[in-house]
mmCIF file of C-alpha atoms in Angstrom:
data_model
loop_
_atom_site.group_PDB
_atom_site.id
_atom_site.type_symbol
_atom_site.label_atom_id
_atom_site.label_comp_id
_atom_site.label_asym_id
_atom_site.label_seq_id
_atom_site.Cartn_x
_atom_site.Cartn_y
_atom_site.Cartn_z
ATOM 1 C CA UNK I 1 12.058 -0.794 -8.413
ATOM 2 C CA UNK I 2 14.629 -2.955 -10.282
ATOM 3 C CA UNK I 3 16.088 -3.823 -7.034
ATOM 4 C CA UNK I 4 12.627 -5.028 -5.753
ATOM 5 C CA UNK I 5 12.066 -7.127 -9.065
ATOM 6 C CA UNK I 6 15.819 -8.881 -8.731
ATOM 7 C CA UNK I 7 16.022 -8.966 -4.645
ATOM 8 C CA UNK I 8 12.939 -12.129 -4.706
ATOM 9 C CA UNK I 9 13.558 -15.211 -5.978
ATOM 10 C CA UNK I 10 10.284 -16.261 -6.819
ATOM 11 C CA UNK I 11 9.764 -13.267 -9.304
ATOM 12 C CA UNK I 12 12.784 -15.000 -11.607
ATOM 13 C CA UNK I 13 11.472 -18.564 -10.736
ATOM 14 C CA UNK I 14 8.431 -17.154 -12.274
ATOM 15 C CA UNK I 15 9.918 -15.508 -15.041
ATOM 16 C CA UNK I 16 11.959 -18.395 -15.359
ATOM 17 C CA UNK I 17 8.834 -20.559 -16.193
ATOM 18 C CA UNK I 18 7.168 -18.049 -18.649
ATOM 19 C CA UNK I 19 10.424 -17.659 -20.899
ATOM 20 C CA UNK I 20 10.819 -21.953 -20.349
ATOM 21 C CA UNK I 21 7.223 -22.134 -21.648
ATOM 22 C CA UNK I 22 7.946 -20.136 -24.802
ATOM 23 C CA UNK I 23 10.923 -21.661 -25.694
ATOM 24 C CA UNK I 24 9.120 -24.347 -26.091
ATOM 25 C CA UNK I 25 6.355 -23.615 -28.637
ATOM 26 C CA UNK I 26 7.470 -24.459 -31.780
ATOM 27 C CA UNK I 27 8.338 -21.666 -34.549
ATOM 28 C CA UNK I 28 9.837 -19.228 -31.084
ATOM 29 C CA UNK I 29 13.043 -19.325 -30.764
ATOM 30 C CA UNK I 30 13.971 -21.638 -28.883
ATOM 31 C CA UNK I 31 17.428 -21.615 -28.429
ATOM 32 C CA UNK I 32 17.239 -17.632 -26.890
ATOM 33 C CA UNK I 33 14.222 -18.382 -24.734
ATOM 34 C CA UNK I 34 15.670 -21.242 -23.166
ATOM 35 C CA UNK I 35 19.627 -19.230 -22.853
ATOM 36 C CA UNK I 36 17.313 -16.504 -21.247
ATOM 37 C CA UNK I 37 15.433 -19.303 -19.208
ATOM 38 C CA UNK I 38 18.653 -20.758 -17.955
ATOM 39 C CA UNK I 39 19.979 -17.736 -16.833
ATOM 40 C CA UNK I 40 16.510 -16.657 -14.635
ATOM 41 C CA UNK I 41 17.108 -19.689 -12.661
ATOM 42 C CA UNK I 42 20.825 -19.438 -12.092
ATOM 43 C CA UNK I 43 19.679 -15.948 -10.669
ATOM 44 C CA UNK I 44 17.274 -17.037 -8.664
ATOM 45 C CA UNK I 45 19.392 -20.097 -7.463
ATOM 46 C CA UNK I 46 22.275 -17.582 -6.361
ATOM 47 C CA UNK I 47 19.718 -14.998 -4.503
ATOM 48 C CA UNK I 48 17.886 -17.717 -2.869
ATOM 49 C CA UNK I 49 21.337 -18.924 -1.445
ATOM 50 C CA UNK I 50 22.567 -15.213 -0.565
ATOM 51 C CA UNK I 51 19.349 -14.734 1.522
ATOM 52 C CA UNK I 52 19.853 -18.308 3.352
ATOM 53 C CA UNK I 53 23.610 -16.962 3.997
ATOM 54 C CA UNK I 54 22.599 -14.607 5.480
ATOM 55 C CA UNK I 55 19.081 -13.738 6.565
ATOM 56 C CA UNK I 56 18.149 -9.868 7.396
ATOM 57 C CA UNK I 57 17.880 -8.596 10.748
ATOM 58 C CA UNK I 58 15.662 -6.377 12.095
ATOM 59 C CA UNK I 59 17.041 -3.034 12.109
ATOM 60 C CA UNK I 60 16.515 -1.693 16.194
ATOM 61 C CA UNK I 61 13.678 1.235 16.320
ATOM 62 C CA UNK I 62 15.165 4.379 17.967
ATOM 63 C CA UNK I 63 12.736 5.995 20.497
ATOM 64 C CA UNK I 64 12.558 9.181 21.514
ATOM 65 C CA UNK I 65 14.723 10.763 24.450
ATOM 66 C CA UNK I 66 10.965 11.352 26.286
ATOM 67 C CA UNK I 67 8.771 8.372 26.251
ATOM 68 C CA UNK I 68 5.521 10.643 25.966
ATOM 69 C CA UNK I 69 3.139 9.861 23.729
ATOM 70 C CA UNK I 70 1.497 12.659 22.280
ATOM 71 C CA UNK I 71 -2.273 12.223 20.554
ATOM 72 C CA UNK I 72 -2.799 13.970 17.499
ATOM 73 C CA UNK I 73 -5.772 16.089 17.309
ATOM 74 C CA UNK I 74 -7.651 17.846 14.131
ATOM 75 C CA UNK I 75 -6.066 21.030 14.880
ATOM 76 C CA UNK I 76 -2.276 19.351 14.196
ATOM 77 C CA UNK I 77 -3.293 18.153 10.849
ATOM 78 C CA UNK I 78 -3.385 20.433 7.961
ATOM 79 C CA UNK I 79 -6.114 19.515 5.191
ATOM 80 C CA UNK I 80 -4.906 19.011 1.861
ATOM 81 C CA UNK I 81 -8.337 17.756 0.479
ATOM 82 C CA UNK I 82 -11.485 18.948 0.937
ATOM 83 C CA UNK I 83 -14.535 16.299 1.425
ATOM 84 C CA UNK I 84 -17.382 17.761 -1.052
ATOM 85 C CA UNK I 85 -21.049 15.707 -1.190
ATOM 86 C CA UNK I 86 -23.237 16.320 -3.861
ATOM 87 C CA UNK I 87 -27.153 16.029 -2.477
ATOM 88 C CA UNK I 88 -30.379 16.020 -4.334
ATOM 89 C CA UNK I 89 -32.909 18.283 -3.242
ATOM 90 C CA UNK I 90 -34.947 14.945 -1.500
ATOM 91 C CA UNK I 91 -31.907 14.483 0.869
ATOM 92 C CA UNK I 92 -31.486 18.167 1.868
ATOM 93 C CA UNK I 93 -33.579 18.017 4.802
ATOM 94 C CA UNK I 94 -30.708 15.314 6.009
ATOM 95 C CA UNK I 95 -27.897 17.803 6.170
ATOM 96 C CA UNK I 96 -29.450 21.127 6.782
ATOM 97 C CA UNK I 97 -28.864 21.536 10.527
ATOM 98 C CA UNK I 98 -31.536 23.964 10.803
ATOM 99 C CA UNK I 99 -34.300 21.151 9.719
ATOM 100 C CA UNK I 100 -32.302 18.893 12.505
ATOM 101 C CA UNK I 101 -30.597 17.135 9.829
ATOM 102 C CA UNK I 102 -27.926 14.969 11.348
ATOM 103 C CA UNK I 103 -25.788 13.494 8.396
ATOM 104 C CA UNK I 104 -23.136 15.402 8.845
ATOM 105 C CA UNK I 105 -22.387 14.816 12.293
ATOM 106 C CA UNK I 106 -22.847 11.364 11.821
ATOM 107 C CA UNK I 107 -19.724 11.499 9.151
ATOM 108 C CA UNK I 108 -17.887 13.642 11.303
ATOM 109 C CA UNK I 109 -18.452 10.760 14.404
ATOM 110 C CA UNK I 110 -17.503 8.223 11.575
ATOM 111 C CA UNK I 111 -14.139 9.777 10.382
ATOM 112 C CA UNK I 112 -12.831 10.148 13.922
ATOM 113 C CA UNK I 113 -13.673 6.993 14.893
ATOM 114 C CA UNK I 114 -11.954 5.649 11.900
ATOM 115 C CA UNK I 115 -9.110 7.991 12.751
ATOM 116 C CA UNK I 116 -8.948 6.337 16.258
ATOM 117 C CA UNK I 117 -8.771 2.788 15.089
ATOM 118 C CA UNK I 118 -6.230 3.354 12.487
ATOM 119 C CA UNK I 119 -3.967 5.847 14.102
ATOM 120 C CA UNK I 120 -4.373 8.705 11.493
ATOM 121 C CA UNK I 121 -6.324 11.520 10.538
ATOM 122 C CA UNK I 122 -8.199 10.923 6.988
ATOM 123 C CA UNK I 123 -8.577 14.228 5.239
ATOM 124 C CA UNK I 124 -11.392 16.515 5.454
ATOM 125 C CA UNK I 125 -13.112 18.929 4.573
ATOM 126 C CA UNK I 126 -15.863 21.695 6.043
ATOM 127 C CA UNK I 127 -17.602 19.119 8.512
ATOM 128 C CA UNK I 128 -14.389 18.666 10.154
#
């Protein structure tokens, strides 16, 4: 995490301009904010020069020795979380299959079609 917060620039700029800010209100002190304020900006001066130097390359993606692709299916996925729904006795009739209640399937044709647009398999539960 540290090396997130100190690897972008415009994080110290910013931090740079909050500690300027408050060195300048009058009774703070001044002296240490603006030290601290100084030394944001050298910071950010030096990292913003390091990452013109020399700018990252893309690191190559290794494939596979087979180029198959291989679609993942319910069965591969193991379910850590169960889906539970809480109905009133009004919506019953909506999920008991035996009253042709369809609400479930409907959910189960909505998480796989989410599945297939987003390449991955949401969690589920007993309508799975």
């Amino acid at each position: 995490m540290v090396n997130q917060l100190f690897s972008n620039p415009s994080v110290m700029l910013l931090s740079a301009a909050v500690l300027g800010l408050l060195g300048l209100v009058p009774g703070m002190p001044n002296l240490v904010f603006l030290l601290f304020t100084a030394g944001l900006l050298g910071l950010a001066w030096w990292i913003r020069g390091r990452e013109q130097k020399a700018p990252a390359e893309p690191k190559p993606v290794k494939m596979a020795e087979n180029n198959t692709v291989v679609e993942a299916t319910w069965n591969d996925v193991q379910l850590e979380d169960s889906l539970g729904m809480e109905v009133g006795y009004r919506l019953i009739p909506m999920v008991d299959f035996q009253q042709d209640g369809e609400l479930l399937g409907r959910i189960r044709s909505i998480r796989k079609k989410f599945a297939q647009e987003m390449g991955f398999l949401p969690a589920g539960g007993a309508h799975s």
